[in-house]
PDB file of C-alpha atoms in Angstrom:
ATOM      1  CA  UNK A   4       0.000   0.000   0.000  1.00 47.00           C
ATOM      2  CA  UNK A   5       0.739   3.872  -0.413  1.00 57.00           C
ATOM      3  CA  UNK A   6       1.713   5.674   2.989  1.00 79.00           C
ATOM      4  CA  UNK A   7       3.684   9.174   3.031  1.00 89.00           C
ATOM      5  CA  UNK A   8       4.730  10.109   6.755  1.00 91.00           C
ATOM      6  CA  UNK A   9       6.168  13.521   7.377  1.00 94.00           C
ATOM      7  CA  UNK A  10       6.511  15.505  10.780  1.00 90.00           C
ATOM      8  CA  UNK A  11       3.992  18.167  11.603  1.00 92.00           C
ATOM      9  CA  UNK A  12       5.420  20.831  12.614  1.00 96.00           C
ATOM     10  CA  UNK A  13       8.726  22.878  11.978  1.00 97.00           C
ATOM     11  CA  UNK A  14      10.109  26.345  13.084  1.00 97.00           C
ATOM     12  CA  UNK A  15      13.018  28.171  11.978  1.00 97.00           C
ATOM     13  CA  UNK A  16      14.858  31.570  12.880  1.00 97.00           C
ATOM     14  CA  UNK A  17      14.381  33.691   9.150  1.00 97.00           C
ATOM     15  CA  UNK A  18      17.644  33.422   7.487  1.00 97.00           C
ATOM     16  CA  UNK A  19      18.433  30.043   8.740  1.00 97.00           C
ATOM     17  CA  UNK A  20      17.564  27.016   6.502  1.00 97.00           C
ATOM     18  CA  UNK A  21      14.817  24.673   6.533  1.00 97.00           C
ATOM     19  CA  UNK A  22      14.845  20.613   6.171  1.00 97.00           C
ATOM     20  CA  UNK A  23      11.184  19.329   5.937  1.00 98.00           C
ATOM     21  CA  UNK A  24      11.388  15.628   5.718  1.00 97.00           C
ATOM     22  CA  UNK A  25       9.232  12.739   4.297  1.00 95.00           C
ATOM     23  CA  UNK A  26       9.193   8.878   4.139  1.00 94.00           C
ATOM     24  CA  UNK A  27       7.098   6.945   1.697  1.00 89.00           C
ATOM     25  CA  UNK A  28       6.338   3.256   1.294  1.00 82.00           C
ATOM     26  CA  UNK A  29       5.723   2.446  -2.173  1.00 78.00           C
ATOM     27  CA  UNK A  30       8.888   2.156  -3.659  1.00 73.00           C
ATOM     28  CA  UNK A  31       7.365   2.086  -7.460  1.00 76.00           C
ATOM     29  CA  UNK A  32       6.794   5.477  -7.468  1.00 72.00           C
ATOM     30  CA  UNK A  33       7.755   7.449 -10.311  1.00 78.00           C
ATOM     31  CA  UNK A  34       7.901  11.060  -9.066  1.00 85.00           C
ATOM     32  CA  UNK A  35       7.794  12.928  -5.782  1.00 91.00           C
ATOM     33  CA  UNK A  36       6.476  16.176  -5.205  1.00 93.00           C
ATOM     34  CA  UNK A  37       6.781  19.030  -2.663  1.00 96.00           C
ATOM     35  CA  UNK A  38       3.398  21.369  -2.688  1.00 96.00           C
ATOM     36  CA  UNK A  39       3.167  24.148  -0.603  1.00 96.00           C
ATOM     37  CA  UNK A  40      -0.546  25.410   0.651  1.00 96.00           C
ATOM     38  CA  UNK A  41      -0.686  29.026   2.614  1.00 93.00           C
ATOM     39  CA  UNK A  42      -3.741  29.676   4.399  1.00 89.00           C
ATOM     40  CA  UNK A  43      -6.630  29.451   2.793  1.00 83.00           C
ATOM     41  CA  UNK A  44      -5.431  28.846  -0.332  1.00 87.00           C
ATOM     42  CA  UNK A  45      -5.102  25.610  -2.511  1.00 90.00           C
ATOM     43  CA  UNK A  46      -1.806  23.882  -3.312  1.00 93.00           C
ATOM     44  CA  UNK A  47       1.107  25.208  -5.138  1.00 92.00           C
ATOM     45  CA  UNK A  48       3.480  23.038  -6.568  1.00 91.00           C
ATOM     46  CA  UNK A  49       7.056  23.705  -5.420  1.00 94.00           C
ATOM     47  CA  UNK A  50       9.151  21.351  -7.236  1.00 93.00           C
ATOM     48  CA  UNK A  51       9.524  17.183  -7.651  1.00 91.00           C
ATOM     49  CA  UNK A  52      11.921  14.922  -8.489  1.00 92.00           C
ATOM     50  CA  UNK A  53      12.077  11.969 -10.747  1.00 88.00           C
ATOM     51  CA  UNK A  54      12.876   8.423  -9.243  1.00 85.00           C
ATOM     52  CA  UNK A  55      16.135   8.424 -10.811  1.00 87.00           C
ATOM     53  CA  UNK A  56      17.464  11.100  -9.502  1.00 90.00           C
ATOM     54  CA  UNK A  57      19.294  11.507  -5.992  1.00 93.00           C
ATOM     55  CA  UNK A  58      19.426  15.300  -6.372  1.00 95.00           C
ATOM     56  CA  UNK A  59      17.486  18.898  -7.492  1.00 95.00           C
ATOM     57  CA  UNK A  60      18.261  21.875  -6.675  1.00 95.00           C
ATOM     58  CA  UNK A  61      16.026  25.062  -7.599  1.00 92.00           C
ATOM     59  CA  UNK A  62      17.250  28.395  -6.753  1.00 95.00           C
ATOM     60  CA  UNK A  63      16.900  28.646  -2.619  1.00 96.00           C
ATOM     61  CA  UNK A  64      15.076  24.931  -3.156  1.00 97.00           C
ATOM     62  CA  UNK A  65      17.137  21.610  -2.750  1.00 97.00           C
ATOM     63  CA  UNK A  66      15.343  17.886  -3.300  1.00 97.00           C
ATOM     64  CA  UNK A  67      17.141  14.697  -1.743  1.00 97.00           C
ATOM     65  CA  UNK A  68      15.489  11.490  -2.326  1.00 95.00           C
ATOM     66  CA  UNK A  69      17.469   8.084  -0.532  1.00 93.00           C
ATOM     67  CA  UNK A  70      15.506   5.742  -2.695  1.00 90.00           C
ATOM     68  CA  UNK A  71      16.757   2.579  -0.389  1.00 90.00           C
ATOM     69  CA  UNK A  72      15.812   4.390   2.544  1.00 91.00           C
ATOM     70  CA  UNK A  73      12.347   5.866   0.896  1.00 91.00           C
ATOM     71  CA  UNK A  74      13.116   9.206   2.140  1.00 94.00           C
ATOM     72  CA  UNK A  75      12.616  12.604   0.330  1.00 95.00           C
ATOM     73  CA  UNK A  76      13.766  15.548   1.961  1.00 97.00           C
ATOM     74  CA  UNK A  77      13.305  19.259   1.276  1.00 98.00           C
ATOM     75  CA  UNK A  78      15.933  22.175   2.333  1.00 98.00           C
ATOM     76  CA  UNK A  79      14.733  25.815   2.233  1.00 98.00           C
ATOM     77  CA  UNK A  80      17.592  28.064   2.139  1.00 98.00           C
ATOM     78  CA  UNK A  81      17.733  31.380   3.539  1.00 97.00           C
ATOM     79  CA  UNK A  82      13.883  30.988   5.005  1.00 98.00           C
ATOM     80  CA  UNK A  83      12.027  33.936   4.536  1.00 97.00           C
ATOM     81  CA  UNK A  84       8.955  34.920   6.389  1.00 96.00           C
ATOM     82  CA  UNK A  85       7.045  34.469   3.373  1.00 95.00           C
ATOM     83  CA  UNK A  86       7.883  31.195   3.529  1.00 97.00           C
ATOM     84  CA  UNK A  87       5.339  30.218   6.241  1.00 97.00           C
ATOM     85  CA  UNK A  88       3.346  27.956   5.392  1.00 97.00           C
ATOM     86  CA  UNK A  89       2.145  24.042   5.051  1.00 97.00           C
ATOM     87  CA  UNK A  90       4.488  21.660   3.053  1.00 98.00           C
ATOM     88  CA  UNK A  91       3.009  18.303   1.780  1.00 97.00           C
ATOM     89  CA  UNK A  92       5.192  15.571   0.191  1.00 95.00           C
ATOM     90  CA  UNK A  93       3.362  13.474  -2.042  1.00 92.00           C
ATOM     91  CA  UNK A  94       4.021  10.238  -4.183  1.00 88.00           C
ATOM     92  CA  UNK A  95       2.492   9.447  -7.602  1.00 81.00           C
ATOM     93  CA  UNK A  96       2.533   6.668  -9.961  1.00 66.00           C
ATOM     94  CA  UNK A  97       3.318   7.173 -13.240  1.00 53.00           C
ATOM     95  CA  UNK A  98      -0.228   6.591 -15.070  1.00 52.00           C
ATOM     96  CA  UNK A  99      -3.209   5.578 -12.574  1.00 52.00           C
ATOM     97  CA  UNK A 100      -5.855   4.823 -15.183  1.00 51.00           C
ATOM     98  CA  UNK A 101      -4.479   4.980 -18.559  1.00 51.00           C
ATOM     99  CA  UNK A 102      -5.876   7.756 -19.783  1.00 57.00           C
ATOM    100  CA  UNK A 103      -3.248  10.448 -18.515  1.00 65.00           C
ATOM    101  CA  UNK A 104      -4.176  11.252 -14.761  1.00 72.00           C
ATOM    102  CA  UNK A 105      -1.767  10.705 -12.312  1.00 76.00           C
ATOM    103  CA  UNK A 106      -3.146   9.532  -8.369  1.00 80.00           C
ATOM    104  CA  UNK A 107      -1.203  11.234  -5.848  1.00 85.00           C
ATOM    105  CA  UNK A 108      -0.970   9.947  -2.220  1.00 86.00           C
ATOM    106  CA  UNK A 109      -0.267  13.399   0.475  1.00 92.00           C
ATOM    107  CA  UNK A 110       1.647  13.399   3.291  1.00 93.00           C
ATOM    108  CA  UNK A 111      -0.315  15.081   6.144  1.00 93.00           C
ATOM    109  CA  UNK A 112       1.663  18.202   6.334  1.00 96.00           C
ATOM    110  CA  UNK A 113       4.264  19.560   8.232  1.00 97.00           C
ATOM    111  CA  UNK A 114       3.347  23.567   8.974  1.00 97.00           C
ATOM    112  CA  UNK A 115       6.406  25.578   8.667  1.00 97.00           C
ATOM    113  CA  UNK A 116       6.807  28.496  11.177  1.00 97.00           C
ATOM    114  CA  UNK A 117       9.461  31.406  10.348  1.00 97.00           C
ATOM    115  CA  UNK A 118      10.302  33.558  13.344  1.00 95.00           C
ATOM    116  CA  UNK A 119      11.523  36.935  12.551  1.00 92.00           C
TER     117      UNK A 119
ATOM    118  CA  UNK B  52      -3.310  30.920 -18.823  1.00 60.00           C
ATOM    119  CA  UNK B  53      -2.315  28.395 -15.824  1.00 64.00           C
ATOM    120  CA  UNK B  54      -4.986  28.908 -13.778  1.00 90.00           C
ATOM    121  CA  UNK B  55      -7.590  26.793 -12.373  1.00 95.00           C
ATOM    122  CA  UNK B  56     -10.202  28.784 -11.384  1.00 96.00           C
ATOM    123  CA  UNK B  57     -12.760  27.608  -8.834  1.00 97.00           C
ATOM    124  CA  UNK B  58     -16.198  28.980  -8.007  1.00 97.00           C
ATOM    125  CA  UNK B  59     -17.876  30.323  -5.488  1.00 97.00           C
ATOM    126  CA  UNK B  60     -14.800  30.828  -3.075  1.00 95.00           C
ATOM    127  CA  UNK B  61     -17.382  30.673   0.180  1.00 96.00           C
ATOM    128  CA  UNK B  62     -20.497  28.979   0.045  1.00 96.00           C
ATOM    129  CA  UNK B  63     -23.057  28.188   3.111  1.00 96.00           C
ATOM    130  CA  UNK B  64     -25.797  25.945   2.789  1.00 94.00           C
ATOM    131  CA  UNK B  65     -28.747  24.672   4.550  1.00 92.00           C
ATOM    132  CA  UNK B  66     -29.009  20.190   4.525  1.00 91.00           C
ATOM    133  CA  UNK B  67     -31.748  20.104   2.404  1.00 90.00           C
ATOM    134  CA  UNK B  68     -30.103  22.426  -0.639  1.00 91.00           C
ATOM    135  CA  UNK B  69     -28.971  21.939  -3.581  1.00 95.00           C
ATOM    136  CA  UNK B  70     -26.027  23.683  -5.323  1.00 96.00           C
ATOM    137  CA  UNK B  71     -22.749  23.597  -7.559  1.00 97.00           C
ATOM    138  CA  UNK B  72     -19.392  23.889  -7.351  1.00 98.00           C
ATOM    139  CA  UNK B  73     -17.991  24.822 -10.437  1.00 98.00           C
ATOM    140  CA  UNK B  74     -14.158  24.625 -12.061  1.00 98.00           C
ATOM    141  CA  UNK B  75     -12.598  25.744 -15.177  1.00 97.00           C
ATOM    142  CA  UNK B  76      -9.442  25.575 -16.613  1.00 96.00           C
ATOM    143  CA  UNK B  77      -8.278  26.535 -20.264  1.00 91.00           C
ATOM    144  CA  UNK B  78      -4.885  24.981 -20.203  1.00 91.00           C
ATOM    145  CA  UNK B  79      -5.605  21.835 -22.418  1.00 89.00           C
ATOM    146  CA  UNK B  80      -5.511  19.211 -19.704  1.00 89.00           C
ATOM    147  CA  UNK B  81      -7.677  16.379 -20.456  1.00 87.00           C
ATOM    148  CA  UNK B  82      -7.688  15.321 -16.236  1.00 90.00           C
ATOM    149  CA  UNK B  83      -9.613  16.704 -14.157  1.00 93.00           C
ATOM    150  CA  UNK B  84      -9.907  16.045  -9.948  1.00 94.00           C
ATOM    151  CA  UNK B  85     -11.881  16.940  -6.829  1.00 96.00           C
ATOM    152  CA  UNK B  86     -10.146  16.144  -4.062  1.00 95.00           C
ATOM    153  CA  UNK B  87     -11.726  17.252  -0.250  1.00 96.00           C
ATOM    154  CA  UNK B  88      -9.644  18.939   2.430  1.00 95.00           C
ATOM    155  CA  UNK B  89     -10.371  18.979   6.022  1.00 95.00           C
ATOM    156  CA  UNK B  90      -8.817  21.460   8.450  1.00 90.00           C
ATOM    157  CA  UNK B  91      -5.223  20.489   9.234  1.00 87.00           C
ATOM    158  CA  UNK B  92      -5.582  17.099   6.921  1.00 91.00           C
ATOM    159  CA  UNK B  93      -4.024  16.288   3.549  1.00 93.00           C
ATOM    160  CA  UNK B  94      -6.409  16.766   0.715  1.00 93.00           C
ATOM    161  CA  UNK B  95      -8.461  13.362  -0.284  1.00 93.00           C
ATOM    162  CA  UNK B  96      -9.387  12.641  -3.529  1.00 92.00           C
ATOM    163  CA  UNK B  97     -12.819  12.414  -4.091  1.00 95.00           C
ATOM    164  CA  UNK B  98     -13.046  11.875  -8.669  1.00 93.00           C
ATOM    165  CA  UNK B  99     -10.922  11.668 -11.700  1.00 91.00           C
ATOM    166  CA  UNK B 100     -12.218  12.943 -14.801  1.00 92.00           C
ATOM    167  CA  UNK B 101     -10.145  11.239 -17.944  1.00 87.00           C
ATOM    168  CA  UNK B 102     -11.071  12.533 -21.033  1.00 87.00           C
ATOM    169  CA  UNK B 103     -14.190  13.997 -20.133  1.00 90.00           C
ATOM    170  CA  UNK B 104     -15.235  10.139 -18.332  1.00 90.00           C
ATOM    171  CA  UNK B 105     -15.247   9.567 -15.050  1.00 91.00           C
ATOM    172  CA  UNK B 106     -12.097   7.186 -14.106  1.00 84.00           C
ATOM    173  CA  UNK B 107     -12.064   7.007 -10.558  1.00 81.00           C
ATOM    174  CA  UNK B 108     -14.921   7.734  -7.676  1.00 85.00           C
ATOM    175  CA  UNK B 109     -13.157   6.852  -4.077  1.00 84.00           C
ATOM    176  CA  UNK B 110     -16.509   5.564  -2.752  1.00 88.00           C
ATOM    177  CA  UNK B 111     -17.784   8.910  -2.117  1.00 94.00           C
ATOM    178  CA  UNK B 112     -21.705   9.159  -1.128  1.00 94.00           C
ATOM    179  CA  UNK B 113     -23.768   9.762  -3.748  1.00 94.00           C
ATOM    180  CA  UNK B 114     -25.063  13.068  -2.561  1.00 96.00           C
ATOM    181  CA  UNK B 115     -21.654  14.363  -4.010  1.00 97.00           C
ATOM    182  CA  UNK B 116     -22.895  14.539  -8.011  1.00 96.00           C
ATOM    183  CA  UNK B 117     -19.742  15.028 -10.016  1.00 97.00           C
ATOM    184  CA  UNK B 118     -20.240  16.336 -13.857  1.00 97.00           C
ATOM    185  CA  UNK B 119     -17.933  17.105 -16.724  1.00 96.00           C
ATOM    186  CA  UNK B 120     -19.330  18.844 -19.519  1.00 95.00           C
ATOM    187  CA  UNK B 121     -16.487  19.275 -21.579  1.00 93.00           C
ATOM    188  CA  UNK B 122     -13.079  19.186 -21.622  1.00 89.00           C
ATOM    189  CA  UNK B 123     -12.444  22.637 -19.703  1.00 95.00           C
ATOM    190  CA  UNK B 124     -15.436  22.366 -16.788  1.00 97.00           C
ATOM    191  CA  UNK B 125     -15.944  20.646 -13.984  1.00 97.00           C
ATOM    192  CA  UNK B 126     -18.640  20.626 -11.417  1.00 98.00           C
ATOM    193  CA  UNK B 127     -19.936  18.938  -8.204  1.00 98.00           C
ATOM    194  CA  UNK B 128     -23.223  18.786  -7.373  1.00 97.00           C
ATOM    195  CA  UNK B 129     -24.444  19.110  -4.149  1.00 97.00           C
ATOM    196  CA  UNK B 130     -27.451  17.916  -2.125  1.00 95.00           C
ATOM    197  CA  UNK B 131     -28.560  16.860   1.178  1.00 94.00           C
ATOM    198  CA  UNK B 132     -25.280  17.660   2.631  1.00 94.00           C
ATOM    199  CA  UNK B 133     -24.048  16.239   5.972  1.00 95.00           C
ATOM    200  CA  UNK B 134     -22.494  19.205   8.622  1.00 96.00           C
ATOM    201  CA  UNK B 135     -19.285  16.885   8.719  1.00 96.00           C
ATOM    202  CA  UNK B 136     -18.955  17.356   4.427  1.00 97.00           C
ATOM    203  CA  UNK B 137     -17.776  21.081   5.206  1.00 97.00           C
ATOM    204  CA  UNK B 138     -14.329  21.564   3.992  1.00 97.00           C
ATOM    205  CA  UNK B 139     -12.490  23.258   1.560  1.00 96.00           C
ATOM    206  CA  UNK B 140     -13.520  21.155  -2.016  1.00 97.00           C
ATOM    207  CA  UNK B 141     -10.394  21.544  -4.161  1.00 96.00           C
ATOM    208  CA  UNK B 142     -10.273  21.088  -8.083  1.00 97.00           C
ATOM    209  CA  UNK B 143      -6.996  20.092  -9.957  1.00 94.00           C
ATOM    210  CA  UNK B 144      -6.112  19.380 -13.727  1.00 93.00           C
ATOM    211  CA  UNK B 145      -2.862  17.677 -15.077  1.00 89.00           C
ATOM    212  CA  UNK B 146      -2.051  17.638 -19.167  1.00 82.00           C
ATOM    213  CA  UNK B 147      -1.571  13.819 -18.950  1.00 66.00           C
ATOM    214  CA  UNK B 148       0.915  11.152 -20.029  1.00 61.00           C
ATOM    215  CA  UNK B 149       4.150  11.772 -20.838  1.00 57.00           C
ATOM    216  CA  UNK B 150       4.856  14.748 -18.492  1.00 64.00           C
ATOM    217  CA  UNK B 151       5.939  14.827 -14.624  1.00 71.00           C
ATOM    218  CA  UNK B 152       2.454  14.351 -13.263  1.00 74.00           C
ATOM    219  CA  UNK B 153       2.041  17.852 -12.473  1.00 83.00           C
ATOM    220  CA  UNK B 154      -1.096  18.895 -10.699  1.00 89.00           C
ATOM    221  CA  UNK B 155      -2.494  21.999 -11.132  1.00 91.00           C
ATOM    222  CA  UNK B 156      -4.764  23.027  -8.157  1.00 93.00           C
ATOM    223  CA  UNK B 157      -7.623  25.699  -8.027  1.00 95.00           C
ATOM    224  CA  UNK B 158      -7.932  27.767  -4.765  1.00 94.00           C
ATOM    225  CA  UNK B 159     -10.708  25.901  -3.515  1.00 95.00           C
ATOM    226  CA  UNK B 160     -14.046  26.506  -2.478  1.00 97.00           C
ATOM    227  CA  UNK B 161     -15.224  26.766   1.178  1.00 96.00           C
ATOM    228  CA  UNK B 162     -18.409  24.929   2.119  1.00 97.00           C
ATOM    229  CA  UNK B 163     -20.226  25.482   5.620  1.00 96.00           C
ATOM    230  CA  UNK B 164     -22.985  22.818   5.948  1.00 96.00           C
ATOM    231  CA  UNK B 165     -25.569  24.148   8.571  1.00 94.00           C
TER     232      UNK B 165
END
């Protein structure tokens, strides 16, 4: 079965980086996502990574996937206020029904607090 | 244009109405979603739209109407709503295979069942 565990709750010093992390279970997954949801909004994607890769970095963003270990970690450089907010990791297949959509499994969440 | 719009943004309603929540998106993506979100919870998917048909329905209770007109729209219908159904109802589109799975997700509507 599909089961994406992160922790719920993070707080960093602005300036300071950030290391949200998340294990998965399903080791056939093709790519892993990071979305990011401020309040009262709907889900943004940040950035994935293929299940190939060990590595991605984007800009202040940096992906780390341990495939034997099944754990996906995100590092948030130079944390900005702004940056407060709720981080889900989430795991897809690569084709659920044939016909091009994708089911993603969510993480619950961990709720990043930035202290000025 | 990647933008998934949702509307309404709030909507209240009594158990015994009925009413729509309606989605639109004009990037080309032939999947659509609803997914549910509960305060402090991960969002749950609720249908899949392929190609206009309905792929997947996660057993959801058939007061939850799901409809896809055409290739851009998607709506729920609602009726005789339970108090513990208010959420915030989220709509998402992806283009499909051969990309990275992408989903693109609307801002979500708010329903308050009374």
């Amino acid at each position: 079965g599909e089961d994406v565990e992160q922790s719920l709750f993070l707080s960093v010093r602005e300036g300071d980086s950030s290391v949200i992390n998340c294990t998965y279970t399903d080791s056939s997954s093709t790519y892993l996502y990071w979305y990011k949801q401020e309040p009262g909004a709907g889900l943004q994607l940040l950035t994935y990574i293929f299940s190939n890769m060990d590595m991605k970095q984007d800009q202040r963003l940096t992906v780390l996937l341990n495939k034997k270990d099944k754990h996906l970690s995100l590092r948030i450089a130079d944390t900005q206020t702004g940056d407060s907010a709720i981080y889900f990791c989430a795991e897809t297949l690569h084709t659920y029904s044939g016909a091009g959509s994708y089911q993603l499994t969510f993480g619950k969440g961990t709720k990043l607090s930035v202290i000025p | 244009d990647t933008e998934v719009t949702q509307t309404p943004k709030h909507l209240v309603m009594g158990m015994t109405n009925k009413k729509s929540l309606k989605c639109e998106q004009h990037m080309g993506h032939r999947a659509m979603y609803w997914y549910k979100q509960k305060a402090k919870k991960p969002p749950e998917l609720m249908f899949v739209y392929s190609y206009e048909k309905l792929s997947i329905n996660e057993s959801v209770p058939s007061r939850f109407s799901p409809e896809c007109p055409n290739s851009s729209l998607l709506n729920l219908h609602l009726h005789a709503l339970q108090p513990e159904d208010s959420a915030l109802y989220l709509c998402a589109s992806s283009q499909g295979t051969g990309n990275t799975g992408e989903l693109f997700f609307g801002e979500g509507s708010r329903l308050t069942v009374l």
